[in-house]
Amino acid sequence: MKNWVKVVLVIGVIGLLAAAGLVYYVYNKPHRDVSKEQGLQLSAQNLYDAFRTNEAQANKLYLDKAIELSGEVADLTTNQDGKTVVNFKTSDPLFVINCTFRDNPGDLKPGQIITFKGICTGYIPDANVVINEGVLVKK
Amino acid sequence: MKSVIVLVLSMAFFATAADAQKIFSTRNGKISFSAPKDEDVKAVNNEVVSRIADNGQITFSMVIKSFRFKFAEMQEHFNDQYLESSKFPRADFKGNIVNLSDVNFSKDGVYKVTVKGDLTMHGVTKNLTVPGTITISGGKPSVEAQFTALMKDFNVSASSVTDRVTVDIACQYQ
């Protein structure tokens, strides 16, 4: 076999392996597991105050971060895909911290104080702060 | 005199009742999207805040970071490169039902509607007209609609992935 043919073949094989590796990586990289992260400790009221008073600053501090949130359960619902959603009270009766649980937190009741960890995905004015991927820490 | 007071009071009551507008809302509506040519490119947001009023106003607000993909790597690219969700954390739609007279919010049934309004996403606002369905069941509405969003309309450079997505809205209200 001529030398240049060998070189082309080797380059081709390396290219294929790199492409396969990239595809493998794209399809297998795991999602974040918030239960293994250290969360920023906050109360539901702290988080609401932060967004209400300075949204841009709160986005910088809390967006995409793991939050360990404590608060009083306002109500419990189930989302349209069957996941448990807990709304936490703030001083504004129309505003809550809306938390979707990744793992079922078990029996909870309105009025109960609980602590859980989740990822803060953002703020919707006049409605709620959104946290998802929640796991129960303490009840 | 007494009857005059009663009359005035009852008029005030009925005037208030006529003004009172019914608003239905959810904090956990569902909006998903998918690329028509690549079935792996799809994501779901189950944390959509939406309100619909019997005067025809309808709003949707969602945080971009709540869109969840099957593949973590795609979710990262979507947030960091395409939608730049740290810079533009939210998408908002505010619109009205064009054919409001076809909908009876107090009567169970399925109503075909056309909604016209403004969608703001990735820093761009675009006027959209979207056909959909409002279903009233047990006095509570749910909304279903589908439309195509072109990436270039919202300044999203994702041409290596797709030039458009099909957006699916499915929200149940309380």
JSON list of N, CA and C in Angstrom, two decimals, chain B residues 117-170:
[
{"chain": "B", "resi": 117, "resn": "GLY", "atom": "N", "xyz": [-51.69, 38.26, 18.97]},
{"chain": "B", "resi": 117, "resn": "GLY", "atom": "CA", "xyz": [-50.98, 38.98, 20.01]},
{"chain": "B", "resi": 117, "resn": "GLY", "atom": "C", "xyz": [-49.49, 39.04, 19.76]},
{"chain": "B", "resi": 118, "resn": "ASP", "atom": "N", "xyz": [-48.76, 39.55, 20.76]},
{"chain": "B", "resi": 118, "resn": "ASP", "atom": "CA", "xyz": [-47.32, 39.74, 20.62]},
{"chain": "B", "resi": 118, "resn": "ASP", "atom": "C", "xyz": [-46.53, 38.72, 21.45]},
{"chain": "B", "resi": 119, "resn": "LEU", "atom": "N", "xyz": [-45.59, 38.07, 20.79]},
{"chain": "B", "resi": 119, "resn": "LEU", "atom": "CA", "xyz": [-44.68, 37.16, 21.49]},
{"chain": "B", "resi": 119, "resn": "LEU", "atom": "C", "xyz": [-43.31, 37.81, 21.59]},
{"chain": "B", "resi": 120, "resn": "THR", "atom": "N", "xyz": [-42.82, 37.94, 22.82]},
{"chain": "B", "resi": 120, "resn": "THR", "atom": "CA", "xyz": [-41.47, 38.48, 23.01]},
{"chain": "B", "resi": 120, "resn": "THR", "atom": "C", "xyz": [-40.56, 37.36, 23.48]},
{"chain": "B", "resi": 121, "resn": "MET", "atom": "N", "xyz": [-39.48, 37.15, 22.74]},
{"chain": "B", "resi": 121, "resn": "MET", "atom": "CA", "xyz": [-38.55, 36.07, 23.05]},
{"chain": "B", "resi": 121, "resn": "MET", "atom": "C", "xyz": [-37.19, 36.46, 22.51]},
{"chain": "B", "resi": 122, "resn": "HIS", "atom": "N", "xyz": [-36.13, 36.19, 23.28]},
{"chain": "B", "resi": 122, "resn": "HIS", "atom": "CA", "xyz": [-34.77, 36.47, 22.83]},
{"chain": "B", "resi": 122, "resn": "HIS", "atom": "C", "xyz": [-34.62, 37.95, 22.44]},
{"chain": "B", "resi": 123, "resn": "GLY", "atom": "N", "xyz": [-35.35, 38.81, 23.15]},
{"chain": "B", "resi": 123, "resn": "GLY", "atom": "CA", "xyz": [-35.24, 40.24, 22.91]},
{"chain": "B", "resi": 123, "resn": "GLY", "atom": "C", "xyz": [-35.98, 40.76, 21.69]},
{"chain": "B", "resi": 124, "resn": "VAL", "atom": "N", "xyz": [-36.76, 39.89, 21.02]},
{"chain": "B", "resi": 124, "resn": "VAL", "atom": "CA", "xyz": [-37.47, 40.30, 19.81]},
{"chain": "B", "resi": 124, "resn": "VAL", "atom": "C", "xyz": [-38.98, 40.14, 20.05]},
{"chain": "B", "resi": 125, "resn": "THR", "atom": "N", "xyz": [-39.76, 41.14, 19.64]},
{"chain": "B", "resi": 125, "resn": "THR", "atom": "CA", "xyz": [-41.22, 41.04, 19.76]},
{"chain": "B", "resi": 125, "resn": "THR", "atom": "C", "xyz": [-41.82, 40.86, 18.38]},
{"chain": "B", "resi": 126, "resn": "LYS", "atom": "N", "xyz": [-42.68, 39.86, 18.25]},
{"chain": "B", "resi": 126, "resn": "LYS", "atom": "CA", "xyz": [-43.28, 39.60, 16.95]},
{"chain": "B", "resi": 126, "resn": "LYS", "atom": "C", "xyz": [-44.77, 39.37, 17.11]},
{"chain": "B", "resi": 127, "resn": "ASN", "atom": "N", "xyz": [-45.54, 39.97, 16.21]},
{"chain": "B", "resi": 127, "resn": "ASN", "atom": "CA", "xyz": [-46.99, 39.77, 16.24]},
{"chain": "B", "resi": 127, "resn": "ASN", "atom": "C", "xyz": [-47.33, 38.44, 15.59]},
{"chain": "B", "resi": 128, "resn": "LEU", "atom": "N", "xyz": [-48.17, 37.65, 16.29]},
{"chain": "B", "resi": 128, "resn": "LEU", "atom": "CA", "xyz": [-48.53, 36.33, 15.79]},
{"chain": "B", "resi": 128, "resn": "LEU", "atom": "C", "xyz": [-50.05, 36.18, 15.77]},
{"chain": "B", "resi": 129, "resn": "THR", "atom": "N", "xyz": [-50.54, 35.38, 14.83]},
{"chain": "B", "resi": 129, "resn": "THR", "atom": "CA", "xyz": [-51.94, 34.98, 14.82]},
{"chain": "B", "resi": 129, "resn": "THR", "atom": "C", "xyz": [-51.95, 33.46, 14.86]},
{"chain": "B", "resi": 130, "resn": "VAL", "atom": "N", "xyz": [-52.55, 32.91, 15.91]},
{"chain": "B", "resi": 130, "resn": "VAL", "atom": "CA", "xyz": [-52.46, 31.46, 16.14]},
{"chain": "B", "resi": 130, "resn": "VAL", "atom": "C", "xyz": [-53.86, 30.87, 16.28]},
{"chain": "B", "resi": 131, "resn": "PRO", "atom": "N", "xyz": [-54.14, 29.82, 15.51]},
{"chain": "B", "resi": 131, "resn": "PRO", "atom": "CA", "xyz": [-55.42, 29.12, 15.71]},
{"chain": "B", "resi": 131, "resn": "PRO", "atom": "C", "xyz": [-55.32, 28.14, 16.86]},
{"chain": "B", "resi": 132, "resn": "GLY", "atom": "N", "xyz": [-56.39, 27.96, 17.60]},
{"chain": "B", "resi": 132, "resn": "GLY", "atom": "CA", "xyz": [-56.34, 27.02, 18.72]},
{"chain": "B", "resi": 132, "resn": "GLY", "atom": "C", "xyz": [-57.73, 26.60, 19.14]},
{"chain": "B", "resi": 133, "resn": "THR", "atom": "N", "xyz": [-57.78, 25.86, 20.24]},
{"chain": "B", "resi": 133, "resn": "THR", "atom": "CA", "xyz": [-59.04, 25.35, 20.74]},
{"chain": "B", "resi": 133, "resn": "THR", "atom": "C", "xyz": [-59.16, 25.67, 22.22]},
{"chain": "B", "resi": 134, "resn": "ILE", "atom": "N", "xyz": [-60.31, 26.15, 22.63]},
{"chain": "B", "resi": 134, "resn": "ILE", "atom": "CA", "xyz": [-60.60, 26.29, 24.06]},
{"chain": "B", "resi": 134, "resn": "ILE", "atom": "C", "xyz": [-61.66, 25.26, 24.41]},
{"chain": "B", "resi": 135, "resn": "THR", "atom": "N", "xyz": [-61.36, 24.43, 25.40]},
{"chain": "B", "resi": 135, "resn": "THR", "atom": "CA", "xyz": [-62.33, 23.45, 25.85]},
{"chain": "B", "resi": 135, "resn": "THR", "atom": "C", "xyz": [-62.78, 23.85, 27.25]},
{"chain": "B", "resi": 136, "resn": "ILE", "atom": "N", "xyz": [-64.09, 24.00, 27.42]},
{"chain": "B", "resi": 136, "resn": "ILE", "atom": "CA", "xyz": [-64.62, 24.29, 28.76]},
{"chain": "B", "resi": 136, "resn": "ILE", "atom": "C", "xyz": [-65.20, 22.99, 29.29]},
{"chain": "B", "resi": 137, "resn": "SER", "atom": "N", "xyz": [-64.69, 22.57, 30.44]},
{"chain": "B", "resi": 137, "resn": "SER", "atom": "CA", "xyz": [-65.17, 21.32, 31.02]},
{"chain": "B", "resi": 137, "resn": "SER", "atom": "C", "xyz": [-65.35, 21.53, 32.51]},
{"chain": "B", "resi": 138, "resn": "GLY", "atom": "N", "xyz": [-66.56, 21.29, 33.00]},
{"chain": "B", "resi": 138, "resn": "GLY", "atom": "CA", "xyz": [-66.86, 21.55, 34.41]},
{"chain": "B", "resi": 138, "resn": "GLY", "atom": "C", "xyz": [-66.62, 23.00, 34.78]},
{"chain": "B", "resi": 139, "resn": "GLY", "atom": "N", "xyz": [-66.83, 23.90, 33.82]},
{"chain": "B", "resi": 139, "resn": "GLY", "atom": "CA", "xyz": [-66.66, 25.33, 34.07]},
{"chain": "B", "resi": 139, "resn": "GLY", "atom": "C", "xyz": [-65.22, 25.81, 33.99]},
{"chain": "B", "resi": 140, "resn": "LYS", "atom": "N", "xyz": [-64.25, 24.88, 33.81]},
{"chain": "B", "resi": 140, "resn": "LYS", "atom": "CA", "xyz": [-62.83, 25.25, 33.75]},
{"chain": "B", "resi": 140, "resn": "LYS", "atom": "C", "xyz": [-62.30, 25.12, 32.33]},
{"chain": "B", "resi": 141, "resn": "PRO", "atom": "N", "xyz": [-61.60, 26.16, 31.85]},
{"chain": "B", "resi": 141, "resn": "PRO", "atom": "CA", "xyz": [-61.08, 26.07, 30.48]},
{"chain": "B", "resi": 141, "resn": "PRO", "atom": "C", "xyz": [-59.74, 25.35, 30.37]},
{"chain": "B", "resi": 142, "resn": "SER", "atom": "N", "xyz": [-59.49, 24.78, 29.21]},
{"chain": "B", "resi": 142, "resn": "SER", "atom": "CA", "xyz": [-58.14, 24.38, 28.84]},
{"chain": "B", "resi": 142, "resn": "SER", "atom": "C", "xyz": [-57.91, 24.85, 27.41]},
{"chain": "B", "resi": 143, "resn": "VAL", "atom": "N", "xyz": [-56.67, 25.12, 27.10]},
{"chain": "B", "resi": 143, "resn": "VAL", "atom": "CA", "xyz": [-56.32, 25.70, 25.81]},
{"chain": "B", "resi": 143, "resn": "VAL", "atom": "C", "xyz": [-55.33, 24.80, 25.09]},
{"chain": "B", "resi": 144, "resn": "GLU", "atom": "N", "xyz": [-55.58, 24.56, 23.82]},
{"chain": "B", "resi": 144, "resn": "GLU", "atom": "CA", "xyz": [-54.61, 23.84, 23.00]},
{"chain": "B", "resi": 144, "resn": "GLU", "atom": "C", "xyz": [-54.36, 24.61, 21.72]},
{"chain": "B", "resi": 145, "resn": "ALA", "atom": "N", "xyz": [-53.10, 24.72, 21.34]},
{"chain": "B", "resi": 145, "resn": "ALA", "atom": "CA", "xyz": [-52.77, 25.42, 20.10]},
{"chain": "B", "resi": 145, "resn": "ALA", "atom": "C", "xyz": [-51.41, 24.95, 19.61]},
{"chain": "B", "resi": 146, "resn": "GLN", "atom": "N", "xyz": [-51.17, 25.14, 18.32]},
{"chain": "B", "resi": 146, "resn": "GLN", "atom": "CA", "xyz": [-49.89, 24.77, 17.74]},
{"chain": "B", "resi": 146, "resn": "GLN", "atom": "C", "xyz": [-49.51, 25.81, 16.70]},
{"chain": "B", "resi": 147, "resn": "PHE", "atom": "N", "xyz": [-48.26, 26.19, 16.68]},
{"chain": "B", "resi": 147, "resn": "PHE", "atom": "CA", "xyz": [-47.81, 27.10, 15.64]},
{"chain": "B", "resi": 147, "resn": "PHE", "atom": "C", "xyz": [-46.33, 26.87, 15.35]},
{"chain": "B", "resi": 148, "resn": "THR", "atom": "N", "xyz": [-45.87, 27.41, 14.23]},
{"chain": "B", "resi": 148, "resn": "THR", "atom": "CA", "xyz": [-44.47, 27.26, 13.86]},
{"chain": "B", "resi": 148, "resn": "THR", "atom": "C", "xyz": [-43.75, 28.57, 14.14]},
{"chain": "B", "resi": 149, "resn": "ALA", "atom": "N", "xyz": [-42.62, 28.48, 14.81]},
{"chain": "B", "resi": 149, "resn": "ALA", "atom": "CA", "xyz": [-41.80, 29.67, 15.06]},
{"chain": "B", "resi": 149, "resn": "ALA", "atom": "C", "xyz": [-40.52, 29.53, 14.23]},
{"chain": "B", "resi": 150, "resn": "LEU", "atom": "N", "xyz": [-40.23, 30.56, 13.44]},
{"chain": "B", "resi": 150, "resn": "LEU", "atom": "CA", "xyz": [-39.01, 30.56, 12.64]},
{"chain": "B", "resi": 150, "resn": "LEU", "atom": "C", "xyz": [-37.88, 31.17, 13.46]},
{"chain": "B", "resi": 151, "resn": "MET", "atom": "N", "xyz": [-36.74, 30.48, 13.45]},
{"chain": "B", "resi": 151, "resn": "MET", "atom": "CA", "xyz": [-35.60, 30.94, 14.25]},
{"chain": "B", "resi": 151, "resn": "MET", "atom": "C", "xyz": [-35.17, 32.36, 13.86]},
{"chain": "B", "resi": 152, "resn": "LYS", "atom": "N", "xyz": [-35.18, 32.64, 12.55]},
{"chain": "B", "resi": 152, "resn": "LYS", "atom": "CA", "xyz": [-34.69, 33.94, 12.10]},
{"chain": "B", "resi": 152, "resn": "LYS", "atom": "C", "xyz": [-35.59, 35.08, 12.59]},
{"chain": "B", "resi": 153, "resn": "ASP", "atom": "N", "xyz": [-36.88, 34.80, 12.79]},
{"chain": "B", "resi": 153, "resn": "ASP", "atom": "CA", "xyz": [-37.80, 35.84, 13.29]},
{"chain": "B", "resi": 153, "resn": "ASP", "atom": "C", "xyz": [-37.41, 36.32, 14.68]},
{"chain": "B", "resi": 154, "resn": "PHE", "atom": "N", "xyz": [-36.74, 35.46, 15.43]},
{"chain": "B", "resi": 154, "resn": "PHE", "atom": "CA", "xyz": [-36.38, 35.83, 16.80]},
{"chain": "B", "resi": 154, "resn": "PHE", "atom": "C", "xyz": [-34.87, 35.96, 16.98]},
{"chain": "B", "resi": 155, "resn": "ASN", "atom": "N", "xyz": [-34.18, 36.15, 15.85]},
{"chain": "B", "resi": 155, "resn": "ASN", "atom": "CA", "xyz": [-32.72, 36.34, 15.89]},
{"chain": "B", "resi": 155, "resn": "ASN", "atom": "C", "xyz": [-31.98, 35.20, 16.57]},
{"chain": "B", "resi": 156, "resn": "VAL", "atom": "N", "xyz": [-32.49, 33.99, 16.41]},
{"chain": "B", "resi": 156, "resn": "VAL", "atom": "CA", "xyz": [-31.83, 32.83, 17.02]},
{"chain": "B", "resi": 156, "resn": "VAL", "atom": "C", "xyz": [-30.99, 32.15, 15.93]},
{"chain": "B", "resi": 157, "resn": "SER", "atom": "N", "xyz": [-29.66, 32.09, 16.14]},
{"chain": "B", "resi": 157, "resn": "SER", "atom": "CA", "xyz": [-28.84, 31.43, 15.12]},
{"chain": "B", "resi": 157, "resn": "SER", "atom": "C", "xyz": [-28.62, 29.98, 15.48]},
{"chain": "B", "resi": 158, "resn": "ALA", "atom": "N", "xyz": [-29.53, 29.14, 15.04]},
{"chain": "B", "resi": 158, "resn": "ALA", "atom": "CA", "xyz": [-29.44, 27.71, 15.33]},
{"chain": "B", "resi": 158, "resn": "ALA", "atom": "C", "xyz": [-29.51, 26.94, 14.02]},
{"chain": "B", "resi": 159, "resn": "SER", "atom": "N", "xyz": [-29.01, 27.57, 12.94]},
{"chain": "B", "resi": 159, "resn": "SER", "atom": "CA", "xyz": [-29.20, 26.96, 11.61]},
{"chain": "B", "resi": 159, "resn": "SER", "atom": "C", "xyz": [-28.56, 25.58, 11.49]},
{"chain": "B", "resi": 160, "resn": "SER", "atom": "N", "xyz": [-27.53, 25.29, 12.31]},
{"chain": "B", "resi": 160, "resn": "SER", "atom": "CA", "xyz": [-26.93, 23.96, 12.24]},
{"chain": "B", "resi": 160, "resn": "SER", "atom": "C", "xyz": [-27.87, 22.90, 12.82]},
{"chain": "B", "resi": 161, "resn": "VAL", "atom": "N", "xyz": [-28.86, 23.33, 13.60]},
{"chain": "B", "resi": 161, "resn": "VAL", "atom": "CA", "xyz": [-29.79, 22.38, 14.21]},
{"chain": "B", "resi": 161, "resn": "VAL", "atom": "C", "xyz": [-31.14, 22.40, 13.48]},
{"chain": "B", "resi": 162, "resn": "THR", "atom": "N", "xyz": [-31.75, 23.57, 13.41]},
{"chain": "B", "resi": 162, "resn": "THR", "atom": "CA", "xyz": [-33.05, 23.66, 12.74]},
{"chain": "B", "resi": 162, "resn": "THR", "atom": "C", "xyz": [-33.33, 25.13, 12.40]},
{"chain": "B", "resi": 163, "resn": "ASP", "atom": "N", "xyz": [-34.17, 25.36, 11.39]},
{"chain": "B", "resi": 163, "resn": "ASP", "atom": "CA", "xyz": [-34.53, 26.73, 11.06]},
{"chain": "B", "resi": 163, "resn": "ASP", "atom": "C", "xyz": [-35.91, 27.08, 11.62]},
{"chain": "B", "resi": 164, "resn": "ARG", "atom": "N", "xyz": [-36.58, 26.08, 12.19]},
{"chain": "B", "resi": 164, "resn": "ARG", "atom": "CA", "xyz": [-37.92, 26.33, 12.74]},
{"chain": "B", "resi": 164, "resn": "ARG", "atom": "C", "xyz": [-38.25, 25.30, 13.82]},
{"chain": "B", "resi": 165, "resn": "VAL", "atom": "N", "xyz": [-39.18, 25.63, 14.69]},
{"chain": "B", "resi": 165, "resn": "VAL", "atom": "CA", "xyz": [-39.70, 24.63, 15.63]},
{"chain": "B", "resi": 165, "resn": "VAL", "atom": "C", "xyz": [-41.23, 24.69, 15.63]},
{"chain": "B", "resi": 166, "resn": "THR", "atom": "N", "xyz": [-41.82, 23.55, 15.95]},
{"chain": "B", "resi": 166, "resn": "THR", "atom": "CA", "xyz": [-43.26, 23.49, 16.12]},
{"chain": "B", "resi": 166, "resn": "THR", "atom": "C", "xyz": [-43.54, 23.65, 17.61]},
{"chain": "B", "resi": 167, "resn": "VAL", "atom": "N", "xyz": [-44.33, 24.65, 17.96]},
{"chain": "B", "resi": 167, "resn": "VAL", "atom": "CA", "xyz": [-44.62, 24.93, 19.37]},
{"chain": "B", "resi": 167, "resn": "VAL", "atom": "C", "xyz": [-46.01, 24.38, 19.70]},
{"chain": "B", "resi": 168, "resn": "ASP", "atom": "N", "xyz": [-46.08, 23.64, 20.79]},
{"chain": "B", "resi": 168, "resn": "ASP", "atom": "CA", "xyz": [-47.33, 23.04, 21.24]},
{"chain": "B", "resi": 168, "resn": "ASP", "atom": "C", "xyz": [-47.75, 23.62, 22.58]},
{"chain": "B", "resi": 169, "resn": "ILE", "atom": "N", "xyz": [-48.96, 24.15, 22.64]},
{"chain": "B", "resi": 169, "resn": "ILE", "atom": "CA", "xyz": [-49.45, 24.73, 23.89]},
{"chain": "B", "resi": 169, "resn": "ILE", "atom": "C", "xyz": [-50.57, 23.83, 24.43]},
{"chain": "B", "resi": 170, "resn": "ALA", "atom": "N", "xyz": [-50.46, 23.46, 25.69]},
{"chain": "B", "resi": 170, "resn": "ALA", "atom": "CA", "xyz": [-51.52, 22.66, 26.32]},
{"chain": "B", "resi": 170, "resn": "ALA", "atom": "C", "xyz": [-51.61, 23.10, 27.77]}
]
